[in-house]
Short mmCIF file of C-alpha atoms in Angstrom, two decimals:
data_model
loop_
_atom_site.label_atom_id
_atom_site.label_comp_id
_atom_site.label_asym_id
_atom_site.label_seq_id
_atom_site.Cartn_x
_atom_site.Cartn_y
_atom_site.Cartn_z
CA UNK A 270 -17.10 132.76 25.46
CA UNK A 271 -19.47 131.05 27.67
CA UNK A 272 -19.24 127.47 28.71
CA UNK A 273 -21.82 126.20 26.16
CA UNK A 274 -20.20 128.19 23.02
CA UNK A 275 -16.84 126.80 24.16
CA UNK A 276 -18.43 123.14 23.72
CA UNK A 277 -20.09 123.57 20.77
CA UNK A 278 -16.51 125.31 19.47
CA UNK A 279 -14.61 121.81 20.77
CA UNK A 280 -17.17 119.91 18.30
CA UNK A 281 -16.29 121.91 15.35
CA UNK A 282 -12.95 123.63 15.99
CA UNK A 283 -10.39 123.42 18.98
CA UNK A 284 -10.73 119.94 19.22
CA UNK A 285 -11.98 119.18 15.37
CA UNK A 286 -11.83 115.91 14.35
CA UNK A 287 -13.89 112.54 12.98
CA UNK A 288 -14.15 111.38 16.77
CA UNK A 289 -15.66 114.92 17.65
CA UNK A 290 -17.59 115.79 14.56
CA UNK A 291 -21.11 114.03 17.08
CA UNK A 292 -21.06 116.28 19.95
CA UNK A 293 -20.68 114.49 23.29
CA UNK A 294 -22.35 115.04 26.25
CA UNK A 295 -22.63 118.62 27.34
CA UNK A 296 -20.99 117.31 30.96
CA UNK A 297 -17.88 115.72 28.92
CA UNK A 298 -15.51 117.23 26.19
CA UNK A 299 -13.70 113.92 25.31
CA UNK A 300 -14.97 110.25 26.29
CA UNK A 301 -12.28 107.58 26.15
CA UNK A 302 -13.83 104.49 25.00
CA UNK A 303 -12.30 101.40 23.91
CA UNK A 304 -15.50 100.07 22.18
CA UNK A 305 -15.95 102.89 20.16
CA UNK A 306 -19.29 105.03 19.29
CA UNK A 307 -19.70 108.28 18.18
CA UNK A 308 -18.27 111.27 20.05
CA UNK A 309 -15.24 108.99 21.81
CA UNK A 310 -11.76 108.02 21.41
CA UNK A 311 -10.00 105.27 21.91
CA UNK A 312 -6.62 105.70 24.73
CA UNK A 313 -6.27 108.51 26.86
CA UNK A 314 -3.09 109.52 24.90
CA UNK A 315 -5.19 110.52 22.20
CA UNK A 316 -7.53 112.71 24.33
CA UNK A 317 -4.68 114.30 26.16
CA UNK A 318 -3.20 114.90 22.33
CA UNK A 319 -6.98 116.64 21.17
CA UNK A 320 -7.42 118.61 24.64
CA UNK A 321 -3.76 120.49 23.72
CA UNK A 322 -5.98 122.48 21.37
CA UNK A 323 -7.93 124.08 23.22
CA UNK A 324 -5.86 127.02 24.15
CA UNK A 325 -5.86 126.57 27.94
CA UNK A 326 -9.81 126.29 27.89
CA UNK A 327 -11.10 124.41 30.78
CA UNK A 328 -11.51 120.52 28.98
CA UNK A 329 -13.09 117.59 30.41
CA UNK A 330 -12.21 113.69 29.84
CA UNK A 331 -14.25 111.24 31.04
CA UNK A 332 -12.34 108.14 31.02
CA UNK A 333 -14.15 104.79 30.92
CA UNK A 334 -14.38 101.69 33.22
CA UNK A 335 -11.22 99.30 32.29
CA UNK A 336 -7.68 98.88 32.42
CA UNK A 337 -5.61 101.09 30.86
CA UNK A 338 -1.91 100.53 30.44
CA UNK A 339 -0.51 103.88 29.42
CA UNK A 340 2.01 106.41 30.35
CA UNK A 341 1.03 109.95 29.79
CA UNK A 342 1.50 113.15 31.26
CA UNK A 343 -0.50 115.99 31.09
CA UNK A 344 0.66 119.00 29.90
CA UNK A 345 -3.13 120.89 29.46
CA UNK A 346 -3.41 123.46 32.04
CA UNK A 347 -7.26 123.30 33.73
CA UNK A 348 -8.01 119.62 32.69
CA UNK A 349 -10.51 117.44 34.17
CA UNK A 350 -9.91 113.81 34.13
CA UNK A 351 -12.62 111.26 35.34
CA UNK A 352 -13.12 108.13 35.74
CA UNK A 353 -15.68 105.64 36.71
CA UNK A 354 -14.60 105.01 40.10
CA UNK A 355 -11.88 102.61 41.00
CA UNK A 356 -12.25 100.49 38.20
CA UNK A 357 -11.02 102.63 35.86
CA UNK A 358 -7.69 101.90 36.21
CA UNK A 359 -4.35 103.37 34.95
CA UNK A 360 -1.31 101.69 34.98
CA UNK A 361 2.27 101.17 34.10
CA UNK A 362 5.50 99.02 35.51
CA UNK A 363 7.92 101.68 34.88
CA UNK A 364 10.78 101.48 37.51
CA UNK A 365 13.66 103.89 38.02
CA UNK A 366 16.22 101.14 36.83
CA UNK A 367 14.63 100.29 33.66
CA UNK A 368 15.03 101.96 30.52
CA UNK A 369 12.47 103.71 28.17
CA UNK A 370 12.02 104.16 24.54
CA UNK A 371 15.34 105.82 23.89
CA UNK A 372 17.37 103.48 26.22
CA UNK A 373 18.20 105.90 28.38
CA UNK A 374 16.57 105.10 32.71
CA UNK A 375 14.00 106.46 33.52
CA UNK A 376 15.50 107.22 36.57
CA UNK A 377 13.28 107.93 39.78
CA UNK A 378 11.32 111.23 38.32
CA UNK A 379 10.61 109.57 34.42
CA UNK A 380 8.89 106.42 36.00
CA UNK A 381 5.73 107.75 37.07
CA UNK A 382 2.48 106.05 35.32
CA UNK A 383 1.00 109.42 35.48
CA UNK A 384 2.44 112.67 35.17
CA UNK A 385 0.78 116.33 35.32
CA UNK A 386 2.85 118.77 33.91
CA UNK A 387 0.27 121.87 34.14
CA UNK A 388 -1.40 123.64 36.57
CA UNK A 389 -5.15 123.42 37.37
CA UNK A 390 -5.36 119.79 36.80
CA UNK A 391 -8.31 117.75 38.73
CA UNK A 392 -8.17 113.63 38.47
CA UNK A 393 -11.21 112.02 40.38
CA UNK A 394 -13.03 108.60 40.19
CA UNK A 395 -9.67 106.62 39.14
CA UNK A 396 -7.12 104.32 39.99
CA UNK A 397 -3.50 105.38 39.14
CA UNK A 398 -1.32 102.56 39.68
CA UNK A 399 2.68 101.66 39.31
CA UNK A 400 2.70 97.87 38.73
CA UNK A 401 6.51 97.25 38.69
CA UNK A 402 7.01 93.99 40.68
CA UNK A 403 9.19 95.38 43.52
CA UNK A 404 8.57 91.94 45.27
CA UNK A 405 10.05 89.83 42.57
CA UNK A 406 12.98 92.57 42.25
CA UNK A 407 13.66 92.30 45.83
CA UNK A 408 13.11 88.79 46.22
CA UNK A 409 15.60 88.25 43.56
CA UNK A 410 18.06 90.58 45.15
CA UNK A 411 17.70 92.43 41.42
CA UNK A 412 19.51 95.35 42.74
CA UNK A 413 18.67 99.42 43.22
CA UNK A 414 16.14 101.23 41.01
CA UNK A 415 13.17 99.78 42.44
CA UNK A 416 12.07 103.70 42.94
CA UNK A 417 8.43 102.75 40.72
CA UNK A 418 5.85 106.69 41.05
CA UNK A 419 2.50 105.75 40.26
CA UNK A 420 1.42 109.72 40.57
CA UNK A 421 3.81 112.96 39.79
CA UNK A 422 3.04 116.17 40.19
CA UNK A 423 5.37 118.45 39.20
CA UNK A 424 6.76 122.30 40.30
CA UNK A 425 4.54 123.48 37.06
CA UNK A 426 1.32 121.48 38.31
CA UNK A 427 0.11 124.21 40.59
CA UNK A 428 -3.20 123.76 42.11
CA UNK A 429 -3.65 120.81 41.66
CA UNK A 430 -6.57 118.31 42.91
CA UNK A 431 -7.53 114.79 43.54
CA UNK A 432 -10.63 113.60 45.13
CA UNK A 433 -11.94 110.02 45.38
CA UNK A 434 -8.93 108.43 43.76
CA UNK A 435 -6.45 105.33 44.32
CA UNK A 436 -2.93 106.34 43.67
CA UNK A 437 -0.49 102.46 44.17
CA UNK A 438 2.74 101.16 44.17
CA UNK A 439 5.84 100.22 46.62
CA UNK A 440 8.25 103.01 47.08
CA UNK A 441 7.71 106.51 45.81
CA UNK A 442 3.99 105.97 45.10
CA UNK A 443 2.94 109.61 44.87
CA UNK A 444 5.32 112.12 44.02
CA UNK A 445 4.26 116.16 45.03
CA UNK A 446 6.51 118.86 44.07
CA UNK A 447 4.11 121.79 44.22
CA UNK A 448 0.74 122.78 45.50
CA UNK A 449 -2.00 120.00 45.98
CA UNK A 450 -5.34 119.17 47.19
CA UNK A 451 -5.93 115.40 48.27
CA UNK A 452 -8.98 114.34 49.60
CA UNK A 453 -11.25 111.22 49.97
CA UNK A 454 -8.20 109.14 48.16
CA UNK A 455 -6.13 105.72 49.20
CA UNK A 456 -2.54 105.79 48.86
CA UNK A 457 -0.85 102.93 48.82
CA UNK A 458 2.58 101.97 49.27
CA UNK A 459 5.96 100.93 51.44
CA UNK A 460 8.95 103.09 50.92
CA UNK A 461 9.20 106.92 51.33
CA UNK A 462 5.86 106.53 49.36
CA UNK A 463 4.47 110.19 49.67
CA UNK A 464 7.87 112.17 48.69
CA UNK A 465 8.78 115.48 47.63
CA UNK A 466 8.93 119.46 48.28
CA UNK A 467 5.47 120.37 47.53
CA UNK A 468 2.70 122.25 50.05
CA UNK A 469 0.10 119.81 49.92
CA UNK A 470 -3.07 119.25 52.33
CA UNK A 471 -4.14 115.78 52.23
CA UNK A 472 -7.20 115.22 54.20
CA UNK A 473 -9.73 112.21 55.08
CA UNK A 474 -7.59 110.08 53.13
CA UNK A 475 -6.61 106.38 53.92
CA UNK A 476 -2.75 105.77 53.68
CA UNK A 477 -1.97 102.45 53.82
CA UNK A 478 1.39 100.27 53.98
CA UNK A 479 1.44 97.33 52.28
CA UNK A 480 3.07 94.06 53.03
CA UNK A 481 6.36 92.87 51.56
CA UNK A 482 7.04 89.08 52.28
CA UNK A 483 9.66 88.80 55.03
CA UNK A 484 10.26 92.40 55.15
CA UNK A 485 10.88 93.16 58.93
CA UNK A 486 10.61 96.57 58.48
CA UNK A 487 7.95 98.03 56.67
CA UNK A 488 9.12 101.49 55.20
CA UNK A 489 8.93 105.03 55.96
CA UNK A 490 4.80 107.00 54.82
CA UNK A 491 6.57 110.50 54.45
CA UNK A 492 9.65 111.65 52.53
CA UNK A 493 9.25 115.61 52.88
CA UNK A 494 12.29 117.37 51.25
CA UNK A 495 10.57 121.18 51.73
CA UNK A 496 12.26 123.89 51.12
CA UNK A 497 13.52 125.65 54.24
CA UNK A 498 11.86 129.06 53.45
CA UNK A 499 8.71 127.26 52.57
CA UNK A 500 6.64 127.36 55.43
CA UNK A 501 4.85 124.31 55.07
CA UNK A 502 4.94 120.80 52.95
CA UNK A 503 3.20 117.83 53.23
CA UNK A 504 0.29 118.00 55.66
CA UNK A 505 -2.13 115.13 56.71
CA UNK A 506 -5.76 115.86 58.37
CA UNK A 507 -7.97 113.54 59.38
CA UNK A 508 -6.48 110.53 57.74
CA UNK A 509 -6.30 107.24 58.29
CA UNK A 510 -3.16 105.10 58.73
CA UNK A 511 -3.91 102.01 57.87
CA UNK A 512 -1.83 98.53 56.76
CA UNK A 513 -2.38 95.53 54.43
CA UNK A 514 -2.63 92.02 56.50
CA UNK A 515 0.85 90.73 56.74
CA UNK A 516 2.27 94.26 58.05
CA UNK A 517 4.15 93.44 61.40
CA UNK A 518 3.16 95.65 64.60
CA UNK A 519 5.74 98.44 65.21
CA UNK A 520 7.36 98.04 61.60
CA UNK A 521 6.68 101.19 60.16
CA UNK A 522 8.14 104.51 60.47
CA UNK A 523 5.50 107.88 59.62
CA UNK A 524 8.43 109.19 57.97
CA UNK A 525 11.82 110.63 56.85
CA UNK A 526 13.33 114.05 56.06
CA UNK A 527 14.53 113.78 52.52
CA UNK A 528 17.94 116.02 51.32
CA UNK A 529 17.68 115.93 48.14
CA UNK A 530 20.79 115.58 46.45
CA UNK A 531 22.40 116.62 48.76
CA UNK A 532 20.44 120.12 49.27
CA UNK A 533 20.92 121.69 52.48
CA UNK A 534 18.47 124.41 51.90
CA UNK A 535 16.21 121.62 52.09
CA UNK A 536 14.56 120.73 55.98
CA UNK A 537 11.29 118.65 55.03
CA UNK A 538 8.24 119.51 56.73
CA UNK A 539 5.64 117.07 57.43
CA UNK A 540 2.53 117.16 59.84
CA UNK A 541 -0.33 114.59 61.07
CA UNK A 542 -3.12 116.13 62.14
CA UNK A 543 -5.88 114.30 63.99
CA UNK A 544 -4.96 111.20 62.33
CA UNK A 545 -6.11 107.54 63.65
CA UNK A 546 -2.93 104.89 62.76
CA UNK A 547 -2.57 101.48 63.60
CA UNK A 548 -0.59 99.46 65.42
CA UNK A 549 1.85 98.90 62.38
CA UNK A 550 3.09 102.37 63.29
CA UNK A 551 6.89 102.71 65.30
CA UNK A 552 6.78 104.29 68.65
CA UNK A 553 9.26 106.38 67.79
CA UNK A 554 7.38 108.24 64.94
CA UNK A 555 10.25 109.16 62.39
CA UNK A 556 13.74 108.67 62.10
CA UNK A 557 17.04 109.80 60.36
CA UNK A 558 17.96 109.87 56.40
CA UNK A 559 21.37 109.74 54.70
CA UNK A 560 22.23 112.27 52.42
CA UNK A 561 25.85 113.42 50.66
CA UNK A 562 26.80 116.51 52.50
CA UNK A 563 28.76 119.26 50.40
CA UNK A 564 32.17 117.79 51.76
CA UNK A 565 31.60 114.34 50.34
CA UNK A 566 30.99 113.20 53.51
CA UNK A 567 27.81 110.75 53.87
CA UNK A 568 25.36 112.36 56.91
CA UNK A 569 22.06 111.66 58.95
CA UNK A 570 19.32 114.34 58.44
CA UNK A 571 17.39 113.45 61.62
CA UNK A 572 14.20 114.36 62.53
CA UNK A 573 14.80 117.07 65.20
CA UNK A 574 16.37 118.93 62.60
CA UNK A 575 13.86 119.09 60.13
CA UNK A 576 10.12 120.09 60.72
CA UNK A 577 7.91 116.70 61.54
CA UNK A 578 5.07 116.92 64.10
CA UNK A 579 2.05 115.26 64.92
CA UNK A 580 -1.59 116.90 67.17
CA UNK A 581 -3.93 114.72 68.57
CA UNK A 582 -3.31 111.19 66.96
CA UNK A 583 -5.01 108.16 67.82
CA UNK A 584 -5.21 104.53 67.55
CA UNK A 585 -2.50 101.45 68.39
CA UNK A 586 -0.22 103.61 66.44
CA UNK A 587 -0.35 106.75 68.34
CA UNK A 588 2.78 107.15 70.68
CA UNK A 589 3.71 108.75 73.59
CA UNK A 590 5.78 112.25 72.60
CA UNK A 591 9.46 111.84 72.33
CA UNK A 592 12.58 113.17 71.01
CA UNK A 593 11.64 112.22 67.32
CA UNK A 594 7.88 112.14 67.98
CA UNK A 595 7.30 116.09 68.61
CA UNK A 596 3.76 117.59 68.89
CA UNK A 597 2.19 120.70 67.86
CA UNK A 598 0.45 122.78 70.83
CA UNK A 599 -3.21 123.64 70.34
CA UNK A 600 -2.74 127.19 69.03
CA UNK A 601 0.13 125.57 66.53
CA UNK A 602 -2.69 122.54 64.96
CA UNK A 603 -5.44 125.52 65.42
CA UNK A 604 -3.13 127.64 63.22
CA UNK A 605 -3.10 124.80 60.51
CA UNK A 606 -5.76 125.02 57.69
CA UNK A 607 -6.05 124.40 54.25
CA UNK A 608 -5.65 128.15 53.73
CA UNK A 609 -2.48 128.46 55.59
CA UNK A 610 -1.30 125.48 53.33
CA UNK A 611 -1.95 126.77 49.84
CA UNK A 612 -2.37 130.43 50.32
CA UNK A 613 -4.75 131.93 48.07
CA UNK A 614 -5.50 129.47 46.34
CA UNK A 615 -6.86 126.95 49.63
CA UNK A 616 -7.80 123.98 47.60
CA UNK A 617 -10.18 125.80 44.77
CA UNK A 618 -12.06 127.03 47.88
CA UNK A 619 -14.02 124.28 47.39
CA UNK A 620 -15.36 121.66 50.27
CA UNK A 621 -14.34 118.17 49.65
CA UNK A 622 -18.01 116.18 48.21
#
């Protein structure tokens, strides 16, 4: 079925219903509209509910201008999900502490505003934010669980891409545990607050730290915890690392290998490639993480054991190579593309708009 019989088949079928029965334009399958009108609903839960019956057909949401405080996850493989630009704005104060409907934590993994669950997903032209109030909680000393994702993608979210969207929060902002595509997006965020095992190329991007009141240091951008026979994880071209006002100089570390539970088949890899980073960047690049090793014992992963590099950085926050700040040779950075990062898939072969 062609593209035009599968829309007229969502007005009538698939996706029957009152809110459908006035097709929509032929650009969007679903519009989420709070005020109404024909050929919309009203919360994105409800178009993420109509778009499950469509049978793995490629469906489109376009999700209207406003502030939307839901937590969904998507579970529709090859969904499209607009927005209006960054004031379409998603959002949810989950925290890994807290508890959800059942009373049971979240825990780190269950807090994320957004989930996607399915592979082929695209999200552009949004905000997807995590507005748990990790200042109050560590003002008021409030304890652990402050872990708050604003963006998960999961190991079943292959291929997966985001273009011209805001993903913010504090720590664990945006959560990648399989293949991704960022590009043209602003993460935001303090502690290990791009985490995970995924291969994901994240290019022209701005990823900023933001400032915590009296916080001397200012957290770690990278959290890889790749797979050691995984040749590659959580890649960085032609980004910008940038700060909110209030970040001290020097206070801020590009990163941390991550041993997941413990994992020692885990040995994160993490690259920046031809990245310009302020002065709010550490001289020393990266540094050690703790982790429970199989004897009980508690251990430093550091970074000359896992897989973090750097080629050609510039800016304040572009140091001198070191010990922990190890650089790629020309024919290593030449050797890094897109296609060497997700394989045959590269990104949708598409070039970033």
């Amino acid at each position: 079925m062609d593209r035009r019989g599968f829309l007229g088949g969502l007005a009538v079928g698939a996706l029957a219903g009152p809110a459908l029965a006035v097709a929509t334009p032929r650009r969007w399958d679903i519009i989420v509209d709070r005020r109404g009108g024909a050929g919309t609903v009203g919360t994105l839960g409800e178009a993420l509910r109509r778009a499950e019956a469509a049978g793995g057909r490629p469906v489109s949401i376009l999700l209207r201008a406003g502030l939307w405080r839901e937590k969904q996850t998507i579970t529709v493989p090859n969904l499209t999900l607009a927005g209006a630009g960054p004031e379409t704005v998603i959002a949810f104060d989950a925290h890994a502490g807290g508890s959800g409907p059942e009373g049971r934590p979240w825990g780190t993994s269950g807090s994320a505003t957004l989930a996607i669950a399915a592979p082929g997903v695209t999200l552009r032209d949004l905000t997807i934010r995590n507005d748990f109030d990790y200042i109050g909680t560590r003002r008021d000393a409030a304890g652990n669980g402050a872990q708050a994702v604003a963006l998960r993608i999961d190991a079943t979210a292959d291929r997966t891409q985001v273009r011209n969207c805001r993903i913010e929060g504090y720590q664990d902002t945006l959560y990648i545990q399989s293949r991704a595509h960022l590009a043209h997006c602003r993460v935001a965020g303090g502690v290990d607050f791009i985490f995970g095992g995924g291969a994901a190329w994240i290019e022209r991007c701005s990823i900023v730290t933001r400032h915590v009141p009296g916080a001397v240091e200012s957290g770690f951008i990278a959290a890889p915890s790749t797979p050691a026979d995984q040749t590659h994880g959580l890649v960085f071209a032609d980004c910008r690392l940038e700060h909110e006002p209030g970040v001290p100089e020097r206070s801020a570390w590009l990163g941390r290998p991550w041993r997941a539970g413990g994992n020692m088949a885990l040995t994160g890899h993490a690259v920046f490639l031809r990245c310009w980073m302020d002065a709010h960047i550490q001289h020393a690049g990266w540094t050690s993480m703790g982790y429970k090793a199989p004897d009980g014992s508690r251990t430093m992963l550091t970074p000359q054991e896992a897989r973090l590099f750097e080629f050609a950085s510039r800016g304040p926050g572009a140091g001198p190579a070191g010990p922990t700040r190890r650089m790629l040779t020309v024919d290593e950075a030449r050797s890094l593309t897109r296609a060497s990062v997700l394989g045959d898939w590269a990104g949708g072969g598409q070039r970033p708009s």
